[in-house]
Coordinates of C-alpha atoms in Angstrom, one line a residue:
M17 CA 24.6 -45.8 -27.0
S18 CA 23.5 -44.9 -30.8
N19 CA 24.1 -41.8 -32.3
A20 CA 20.1 -41.3 -32.7
T21 CA 20.0 -41.6 -28.9
K22 CA 22.6 -39.2 -28.2
L23 CA 21.1 -36.5 -30.2
E24 CA 17.5 -37.2 -29.5
H25 CA 17.4 -33.6 -27.6
L26 CA 19.2 -31.8 -30.3
E27 CA 16.7 -31.1 -32.8
S28 CA 14.0 -29.7 -30.4
I29 CA 16.6 -27.6 -29.0
Y30 CA 17.7 -26.2 -32.1
A31 CA 13.9 -25.4 -33.4
D32 CA 13.5 -23.4 -30.3
L33 CA 16.4 -21.1 -31.3
E34 CA 15.3 -18.3 -33.5
D35 CA 18.2 -15.7 -33.5
G36 CA 21.5 -15.9 -35.5
T37 CA 22.8 -17.6 -38.4
V38 CA 22.2 -21.3 -38.8
S39 CA 25.7 -21.9 -37.7
T40 CA 25.0 -20.1 -34.5
R41 CA 21.9 -21.9 -33.8
V42 CA 23.9 -25.0 -34.2
F43 CA 26.5 -23.9 -31.9
N44 CA 24.2 -22.9 -29.0
A45 CA 22.1 -26.1 -29.5
M46 CA 25.1 -28.2 -29.4
K47 CA 26.5 -26.6 -26.4
T48 CA 23.4 -26.8 -24.5
C49 CA 23.4 -30.4 -25.2
I50 CA 27.4 -31.0 -24.1
V51 CA 26.7 -28.5 -21.2
Q52 CA 23.5 -30.0 -20.0
L53 CA 24.9 -33.5 -20.4
L54 CA 22.6 -34.5 -22.7
V55 CA 25.6 -36.1 -24.7
M56 CA 28.0 -37.1 -22.1
P57 CA 31.8 -36.6 -21.8
G58 CA 33.7 -39.0 -23.6
E59 CA 31.2 -39.8 -26.2
T60 CA 31.9 -39.4 -30.2
I61 CA 29.9 -37.4 -32.2
S62 CA 29.9 -36.7 -36.1
E63 CA 29.1 -33.6 -38.3
A64 CA 27.3 -36.2 -40.8
D65 CA 24.8 -37.4 -37.7
V66 CA 24.1 -33.9 -36.4
S67 CA 23.7 -32.6 -40.2
K68 CA 21.0 -35.4 -40.9
R69 CA 19.4 -34.9 -37.7
L70 CA 18.7 -31.3 -38.2
G71 CA 18.2 -31.6 -42.1
I72 CA 21.2 -28.9 -42.9
S73 CA 24.2 -28.9 -44.8
R74 CA 27.7 -30.0 -43.0
Q75 CA 29.3 -26.5 -43.4
P76 CA 27.5 -24.7 -40.5
V77 CA 28.0 -28.1 -38.6
R78 CA 31.7 -28.0 -39.1
E79 CA 31.8 -24.0 -38.1
A80 CA 30.1 -24.5 -34.8
F81 CA 32.1 -28.0 -34.3
I82 CA 35.4 -25.5 -34.5
K83 CA 33.9 -23.0 -32.3
L84 CA 32.8 -25.8 -29.6
A85 CA 36.5 -26.9 -30.1
D86 CA 37.7 -23.5 -29.3
L87 CA 35.8 -23.4 -26.0
G88 CA 37.3 -26.7 -24.9
L89 CA 34.0 -28.8 -25.3
L90 CA 35.1 -31.1 -28.3
E91 CA 38.2 -32.9 -29.4
I92 CA 38.6 -32.9 -33.2
R93 CA 40.9 -35.8 -34.2
P94 CA 41.7 -36.1 -37.8
Q95 CA 40.9 -39.7 -39.1
R96 CA 40.0 -40.8 -35.8
G97 CA 36.6 -38.6 -34.9
T98 CA 34.8 -35.9 -32.9
F99 CA 34.8 -36.3 -29.1
I100 CA 32.9 -34.3 -26.3
V101 CA 35.9 -33.7 -24.2
L102 CA 36.2 -35.1 -20.5
I103 CA 35.6 -32.8 -17.7
S104 CA 38.9 -31.3 -16.2
R105 CA 39.0 -30.4 -12.6
R106 CA 41.9 -28.2 -13.3
D107 CA 39.8 -26.1 -16.1
V108 CA 36.8 -25.9 -13.7
E109 CA 39.1 -24.4 -11.0
N110 CA 40.8 -22.1 -13.4
A111 CA 37.5 -20.9 -14.9
R112 CA 36.0 -20.3 -11.4
F113 CA 39.0 -18.3 -10.4
I114 CA 38.7 -16.1 -13.6
R115 CA 35.0 -15.7 -12.9
E116 CA 35.4 -14.4 -9.4
A117 CA 37.7 -11.9 -10.6
L118 CA 35.1 -10.6 -13.2
E119 CA 32.2 -10.9 -11.1
V120 CA 33.5 -9.4 -8.1
A121 CA 34.7 -6.4 -10.0
L122 CA 30.9 -6.2 -11.7
V123 CA 29.0 -6.5 -8.2
R124 CA 31.5 -3.8 -6.7
K125 CA 30.5 -1.6 -9.6
A126 CA 26.9 -2.3 -9.0
T127 CA 27.3 -0.6 -5.5
E128 CA 28.8 2.6 -6.8
S129 CA 25.9 3.7 -8.6
D130 CA 22.0 4.0 -8.5
S131 CA 20.9 0.5 -8.4
T132 CA 17.3 0.9 -7.8
A133 CA 16.2 -0.8 -11.1
L134 CA 18.7 -3.6 -10.8
V135 CA 17.7 -4.5 -7.1
R136 CA 14.1 -4.8 -8.4
E137 CA 15.1 -6.9 -11.1
L138 CA 17.5 -9.4 -9.0
K139 CA 14.6 -9.8 -6.3
R140 CA 12.1 -10.5 -9.2
I141 CA 14.7 -13.4 -10.3
I142 CA 15.1 -14.5 -6.9
E143 CA 11.4 -15.0 -6.6
L144 CA 11.3 -17.1 -9.7
Q145 CA 14.2 -19.2 -8.2
E146 CA 12.2 -19.9 -5.3
L147 CA 9.4 -21.1 -7.3
A148 CA 11.7 -23.5 -9.4
C149 CA 13.3 -24.7 -6.2
K150 CA 9.9 -25.4 -5.0
H151 CA 8.8 -27.4 -8.0
K152 CA 12.3 -29.0 -8.2
D153 CA 13.0 -27.7 -11.7
N154 CA 16.9 -27.8 -11.7
T155 CA 17.2 -26.7 -15.2
E156 CA 15.0 -23.7 -14.6
F157 CA 16.8 -22.8 -11.7
L158 CA 20.2 -22.8 -13.4
R159 CA 18.7 -20.8 -16.2
L160 CA 17.5 -18.2 -13.4
D161 CA 20.9 -18.5 -12.0
E162 CA 22.3 -17.3 -15.2
A163 CA 19.6 -14.7 -15.5
F164 CA 20.9 -13.2 -11.8
H165 CA 24.4 -13.0 -12.7
S166 CA 23.6 -11.5 -16.4
A167 CA 21.6 -8.9 -14.9
I168 CA 24.5 -7.4 -12.6
A169 CA 26.5 -7.1 -15.8
S170 CA 23.6 -5.8 -17.8
G171 CA 23.0 -3.3 -14.6
V172 CA 26.5 -2.0 -14.6
D173 CA 26.3 -1.5 -18.7
C174 CA 29.0 -4.0 -19.1
A175 CA 27.4 -7.0 -20.9
L176 CA 30.8 -7.9 -22.4
G177 CA 31.9 -8.8 -19.0
W178 CA 29.3 -11.4 -18.9
R179 CA 30.0 -12.7 -22.3
L180 CA 33.5 -13.1 -21.3
V181 CA 32.2 -15.1 -18.2
S182 CA 29.8 -17.3 -20.2
E183 CA 32.4 -18.3 -22.8
M184 CA 35.0 -19.7 -20.1
K185 CA 32.6 -21.1 -17.5
V186 CA 30.9 -24.1 -19.6
Q187 CA 33.3 -26.4 -17.8
M188 CA 31.7 -25.0 -14.4
D189 CA 28.4 -25.5 -16.0
R190 CA 28.9 -29.2 -16.9
V191 CA 29.8 -29.6 -13.2
R192 CA 26.5 -28.2 -12.0
F193 CA 24.7 -29.8 -14.4
L194 CA 26.1 -33.4 -13.2
S195 CA 24.3 -33.2 -9.8
L196 CA 22.4 -30.5 -8.5
E197 CA 21.2 -32.6 -5.8
N198 CA 24.7 -33.3 -4.5
A199 CA 25.9 -29.6 -5.0
S200 CA 25.2 -26.7 -2.3
P201 CA 21.4 -26.9 -1.8
A202 CA 19.4 -24.3 -4.1
S203 CA 17.9 -23.0 -0.7
T204 CA 21.7 -22.2 0.2
L205 CA 22.5 -20.5 -3.2
I206 CA 18.9 -18.5 -3.0
Q207 CA 20.2 -17.0 0.4
Q208 CA 23.4 -16.0 -1.1
H209 CA 21.8 -14.1 -4.1
K210 CA 19.5 -12.4 -1.2
A211 CA 23.0 -11.3 0.6
I212 CA 24.5 -10.1 -2.7
V213 CA 21.7 -8.2 -3.5
A214 CA 21.3 -6.6 0.1
A215 CA 24.7 -5.5 -0.2
I216 CA 24.3 -3.7 -3.6
E217 CA 20.9 -2.3 -2.3
S218 CA 22.9 -0.6 0.8
A219 CA 26.0 0.5 -1.7
D220 CA 28.4 -1.4 0.6
P221 CA 31.3 -2.6 -2.1
A222 CA 33.0 -4.4 0.5
I223 CA 30.2 -6.9 1.6
A224 CA 29.1 -7.1 -2.0
Q225 CA 32.7 -8.4 -2.7
A226 CA 32.6 -10.7 -0.1
E227 CA 29.2 -12.1 -0.7
M228 CA 30.0 -12.6 -4.3
E229 CA 33.3 -14.3 -3.6
K230 CA 31.4 -16.5 -1.1
H231 CA 28.9 -17.7 -3.6
L232 CA 31.3 -18.5 -6.3
R233 CA 33.6 -20.7 -4.1
E234 CA 30.6 -23.0 -3.1
I235 CA 31.5 -25.4 -6.2
L236 CA 34.6 -26.0 -4.8
K237 CA 33.2 -27.5 -1.6
T238 CA 31.2 -30.2 -3.6
L239 CA 33.5 -30.6 -6.8
P240 CA 36.0 -33.2 -5.2
E241 CA 32.8 -35.4 -4.2
I242 CA 31.3 -34.9 -7.6
E243 CA 34.7 -35.9 -9.5
R244 CA 34.6 -39.2 -7.0
E245 CA 31.1 -40.0 -8.0
N246 CA 31.3 -39.3 -11.8
S247 CA 35.0 -40.4 -12.4
K248 CA 34.4 -41.9 -15.5
L249 CA 33.5 -38.4 -17.0
F250 CA 36.7 -36.7 -15.8
C251 CA 40.0 -36.4 -16.8
P252 CA 42.3 -39.1 -15.3

């Protein structure tokens, strides 16, 4: 695959981003391409190609590459090139473990205060997820899944919690984009979301915790099969 083909989606994603510095926009566009597997694990990518594609200097691209390397998405090898990092099953499992600890704490907190506005917002997101599921729009479904979990953090005034989750769950996200069809059915995830909302609405921290744990452990059921079917994209 040529570098031009690899980067065919980057320009439009970058153009849609309006907030932040040039470096931040490059970082977010590249992160989207890598997480959504628009550029594949193991492929090479260069600062020169990205800067040429976006019509910008190499300095903001270099800054974005360094941030992506810090996230574990790029490996910069001096004199050899820059590579999209292969998916590590161990990293996916560790990220899921840490994510569960954070999100269980957030959902418990949501049951301990007035959750009227939060519950209303979560139900709205679930309705949109059901529409995305009906239209088989996997990308939109996963965007709304992010919105659901982010809303819980915002609803308990802990946006920092979601930022921490977002930074370290990128490896999980790549697995999810590999095959939503072979992962847990969208209808199952929607029902789990509804159970979480019901627990928040009834102010039951024990059930909220149990439902969030159940939801975030779904990936463990399908990860071995996804790895087998996509072995070239995973670390040996």
